[in-house]
């Protein structure tokens, strides 16, 4: 079945970087866009951006531009999201999600299980 | 502050119907398709509705979506205790060139 499996929880100090991975299976990896969405504790979903696996084109949410990099490795069917200069308010669960669509609209399906990133001194 | 506005919480008794609203603008809901996501406690979100009113296979027809102008609605009928979750609407915002989510609505089945 179509599945996204993410890397494990991370604990980082303020100012450090974190790189979260998302391994895809069950579908043609290069055909789709992969997005990253985060959720701070007790808060809602926040879209961070996405990457086209086909041509590596990226769109980042404005608030993360300059601090985030999304990449893919087609040989291992894995997407990566690196966030730099971490602050305490970056503490959140980070999800990857495949952008799926038809002739009308797009939506996210499936989602990875989430990776908790804790930023603490 | 989310670009799409949802009520923070809704509640109803088992078997009843609940409606969750999602209000936006012409740059998002007004000109793009809306999807809805269910997030059960401690789990990742899951798509419930896409293209405003379509259900993925496996989603019961108790869940339905609609859109009118710059607002969208998720209806859940025959409420079950297992429906207790957070629900999010989402769509593309053409002015922001960004995907936007509503702030989420917590459903309590009394």
PDB file of N, CA, C and O in Angstrom, chain A residues 35 47-50 58-63 65, chain B residues 3 27-28 32 91-100:
ATOM      1  N   UNK A  35       5.078  17.190   0.397  1.00  0.00           N
ATOM      2  CA  UNK A  35       4.953  18.394   1.204  1.00  0.00           C
ATOM      3  C   UNK A  35       5.338  18.116   2.644  1.00  0.00           C
ATOM      4  O   UNK A  35       5.381  16.966   3.094  1.00  0.00           O
ATOM      5  N   UNK A  47       1.509  24.555   7.015  1.00  0.00           N
ATOM      6  CA  UNK A  47       2.202  24.124   5.804  1.00  0.00           C
ATOM      7  C   UNK A  47       3.556  24.799   5.709  1.00  0.00           C
ATOM      8  O   UNK A  47       3.668  26.011   5.867  1.00  0.00           O
ATOM      9  N   UNK A  48       4.606  24.004   5.449  1.00  0.00           N
ATOM     10  CA  UNK A  48       5.966  24.541   5.369  1.00  0.00           C
ATOM     11  C   UNK A  48       6.439  24.709   3.925  1.00  0.00           C
ATOM     12  O   UNK A  48       7.284  25.561   3.632  1.00  0.00           O
ATOM     13  N   UNK A  49       5.911  23.864   3.040  1.00  0.00           N
ATOM     14  CA  UNK A  49       6.338  23.942   1.650  1.00  0.00           C
ATOM     15  C   UNK A  49       6.265  22.575   1.007  1.00  0.00           C
ATOM     16  O   UNK A  49       5.799  21.614   1.616  1.00  0.00           O
ATOM     17  N   UNK A  50       6.721  22.514  -0.264  1.00  0.00           N
ATOM     18  CA  UNK A  50       6.763  21.220  -0.923  1.00  0.00           C
ATOM     19  C   UNK A  50       7.826  21.164  -2.013  1.00  0.00           C
ATOM     20  O   UNK A  50       8.389  22.182  -2.402  1.00  0.00           O
ATOM     21  N   UNK A  58      10.936  23.597  -5.803  1.00  0.00           N
ATOM     22  CA  UNK A  58      10.412  23.754  -4.443  1.00  0.00           C
ATOM     23  C   UNK A  58       9.593  25.030  -4.320  1.00  0.00           C
ATOM     24  O   UNK A  58       9.829  26.019  -5.026  1.00  0.00           O
ATOM     25  N   UNK A  59       8.621  24.994  -3.421  1.00  0.00           N
ATOM     26  CA  UNK A  59       7.917  26.181  -2.965  1.00  0.00           C
ATOM     27  C   UNK A  59       7.929  26.125  -1.451  1.00  0.00           C
ATOM     28  O   UNK A  59       7.505  25.137  -0.855  1.00  0.00           O
ATOM     29  N   UNK A  60       8.445  27.180  -0.840  1.00  0.00           N
ATOM     30  CA  UNK A  60       8.509  27.248   0.617  1.00  0.00           C
ATOM     31  C   UNK A  60       7.551  28.324   1.122  1.00  0.00           C
ATOM     32  O   UNK A  60       7.421  29.391   0.509  1.00  0.00           O
ATOM     33  N   UNK A  61       6.920  28.049   2.248  1.00  0.00           N
ATOM     34  CA  UNK A  61       6.122  29.088   2.898  1.00  0.00           C
ATOM     35  C   UNK A  61       7.040  30.246   3.270  1.00  0.00           C
ATOM     36  O   UNK A  61       8.196  30.043   3.673  1.00  0.00           O
ATOM     37  N   UNK A  62       6.527  31.441   3.125  1.00  0.00           N
ATOM     38  CA  UNK A  62       7.352  32.636   3.309  1.00  0.00           C
ATOM     39  C   UNK A  62       8.076  32.657   4.652  1.00  0.00           C
ATOM     40  O   UNK A  62       9.243  33.031   4.742  1.00  0.00           O
ATOM     41  N   UNK A  63       7.400  32.229   5.712  1.00  0.00           N
ATOM     42  CA  UNK A  63       8.009  32.336   7.041  1.00  0.00           C
ATOM     43  C   UNK A  63       9.180  31.385   7.234  1.00  0.00           C
ATOM     44  O   UNK A  63       9.952  31.533   8.175  1.00  0.00           O
ATOM     45  N   UNK A  65      11.303  30.580   4.486  1.00  0.00           N
ATOM     46  CA  UNK A  65      12.293  30.817   3.441  1.00  0.00           C
ATOM     47  C   UNK A  65      13.616  31.274   4.039  1.00  0.00           C
ATOM     48  O   UNK A  65      13.649  32.143   4.903  1.00  0.00           O
TER      49      UNK A  65
ATOM     50  N   UNK B   3      -5.553  31.707   7.921  1.00  0.00           N
ATOM     51  CA  UNK B   3      -6.195  32.352   6.779  1.00  0.00           C
ATOM     52  C   UNK B   3      -7.628  31.851   6.626  1.00  0.00           C
ATOM     53  O   UNK B   3      -8.522  32.594   6.227  1.00  0.00           O
ATOM     54  N   UNK B  27      -9.320  34.435  -2.801  1.00  0.00           N
ATOM     55  CA  UNK B  27      -7.988  33.958  -3.195  1.00  0.00           C
ATOM     56  C   UNK B  27      -7.749  32.511  -2.782  1.00  0.00           C
ATOM     57  O   UNK B  27      -6.790  31.889  -3.240  1.00  0.00           O
ATOM     58  N   UNK B  28      -8.593  31.983  -1.922  1.00  0.00           N
ATOM     59  CA  UNK B  28      -8.410  30.587  -1.522  1.00  0.00           C
ATOM     60  C   UNK B  28      -9.682  29.768  -1.822  1.00  0.00           C
ATOM     61  O   UNK B  28      -9.825  29.235  -2.926  1.00  0.00           O
ATOM     62  N   UNK B  32     -10.545  27.841  -5.457  1.00  0.00           N
ATOM     63  CA  UNK B  32      -9.814  26.574  -5.399  1.00  0.00           C
ATOM     64  C   UNK B  32     -10.632  25.514  -4.674  1.00  0.00           C
ATOM     65  O   UNK B  32     -11.571  25.835  -3.943  1.00  0.00           O
ATOM     66  N   UNK B  91      -6.791  24.379   1.581  1.00  0.00           N
ATOM     67  CA  UNK B  91      -6.858  24.681   0.161  1.00  0.00           C
ATOM     68  C   UNK B  91      -5.646  25.505  -0.238  1.00  0.00           C
ATOM     69  O   UNK B  91      -4.883  25.968   0.621  1.00  0.00           O
ATOM     70  N   UNK B  92      -5.482  25.722  -1.530  1.00  0.00           N
ATOM     71  CA  UNK B  92      -4.404  26.559  -2.031  1.00  0.00           C
ATOM     72  C   UNK B  92      -4.855  28.019  -2.002  1.00  0.00           C
ATOM     73  O   UNK B  92      -6.009  28.327  -2.297  1.00  0.00           O
ATOM     74  N   UNK B  93      -3.944  28.900  -1.615  1.00  0.00           N
ATOM     75  CA  UNK B  93      -4.218  30.332  -1.646  1.00  0.00           C
ATOM     76  C   UNK B  93      -3.404  30.941  -2.790  1.00  0.00           C
ATOM     77  O   UNK B  93      -2.169  30.956  -2.730  1.00  0.00           O
ATOM     78  N   UNK B  94      -4.094  31.429  -3.795  1.00  0.00           N
ATOM     79  CA  UNK B  94      -3.425  31.920  -5.002  1.00  0.00           C
ATOM     80  C   UNK B  94      -2.682  33.236  -4.760  1.00  0.00           C
ATOM     81  O   UNK B  94      -1.698  33.521  -5.440  1.00  0.00           O
ATOM     82  N   UNK B  95      -3.120  34.039  -3.822  1.00  0.00           N
ATOM     83  CA  UNK B  95      -2.434  35.308  -3.521  1.00  0.00           C
ATOM     84  C   UNK B  95      -1.163  35.077  -2.724  1.00  0.00           C
ATOM     85  O   UNK B  95      -0.145  35.723  -2.952  1.00  0.00           O
ATOM     86  N   UNK B  96      -1.220  34.163  -1.776  1.00  0.00           N
ATOM     87  CA  UNK B  96      -0.064  33.851  -0.937  1.00  0.00           C
ATOM     88  C   UNK B  96       0.885  32.871  -1.611  1.00  0.00           C
ATOM     89  O   UNK B  96       2.032  32.724  -1.172  1.00  0.00           O
ATOM     90  N   UNK B  97       0.422  32.202  -2.668  1.00  0.00           N
ATOM     91  CA  UNK B  97       1.168  31.078  -3.275  1.00  0.00           C
ATOM     92  C   UNK B  97       1.577  30.109  -2.173  1.00  0.00           C
ATOM     93  O   UNK B  97       2.769  29.748  -2.024  1.00  0.00           O
ATOM     94  N   UNK B  98       0.603  29.709  -1.409  1.00  0.00           N
ATOM     95  CA  UNK B  98       0.852  28.832  -0.272  1.00  0.00           C
ATOM     96  C   UNK B  98      -0.401  27.998   0.003  1.00  0.00           C
ATOM     97  O   UNK B  98      -1.526  28.429  -0.270  1.00  0.00           O
ATOM     98  N   UNK B  99      -0.170  26.811   0.521  1.00  0.00           N
ATOM     99  CA  UNK B  99      -1.297  26.004   0.991  1.00  0.00           C
ATOM    100  C   UNK B  99      -1.681  26.543   2.374  1.00  0.00           C
ATOM    101  O   UNK B  99      -0.813  26.843   3.179  1.00  0.00           O
ATOM    102  N   UNK B 100      -2.968  26.653   2.621  1.00  0.00           N
ATOM    103  CA  UNK B 100      -3.438  27.166   3.905  1.00  0.00           C
ATOM    104  C   UNK B 100      -4.407  26.173   4.537  1.00  0.00           C
ATOM    105  O   UNK B 100      -5.173  25.502   3.847  1.00  0.00           O
TER     106      UNK B 100
END
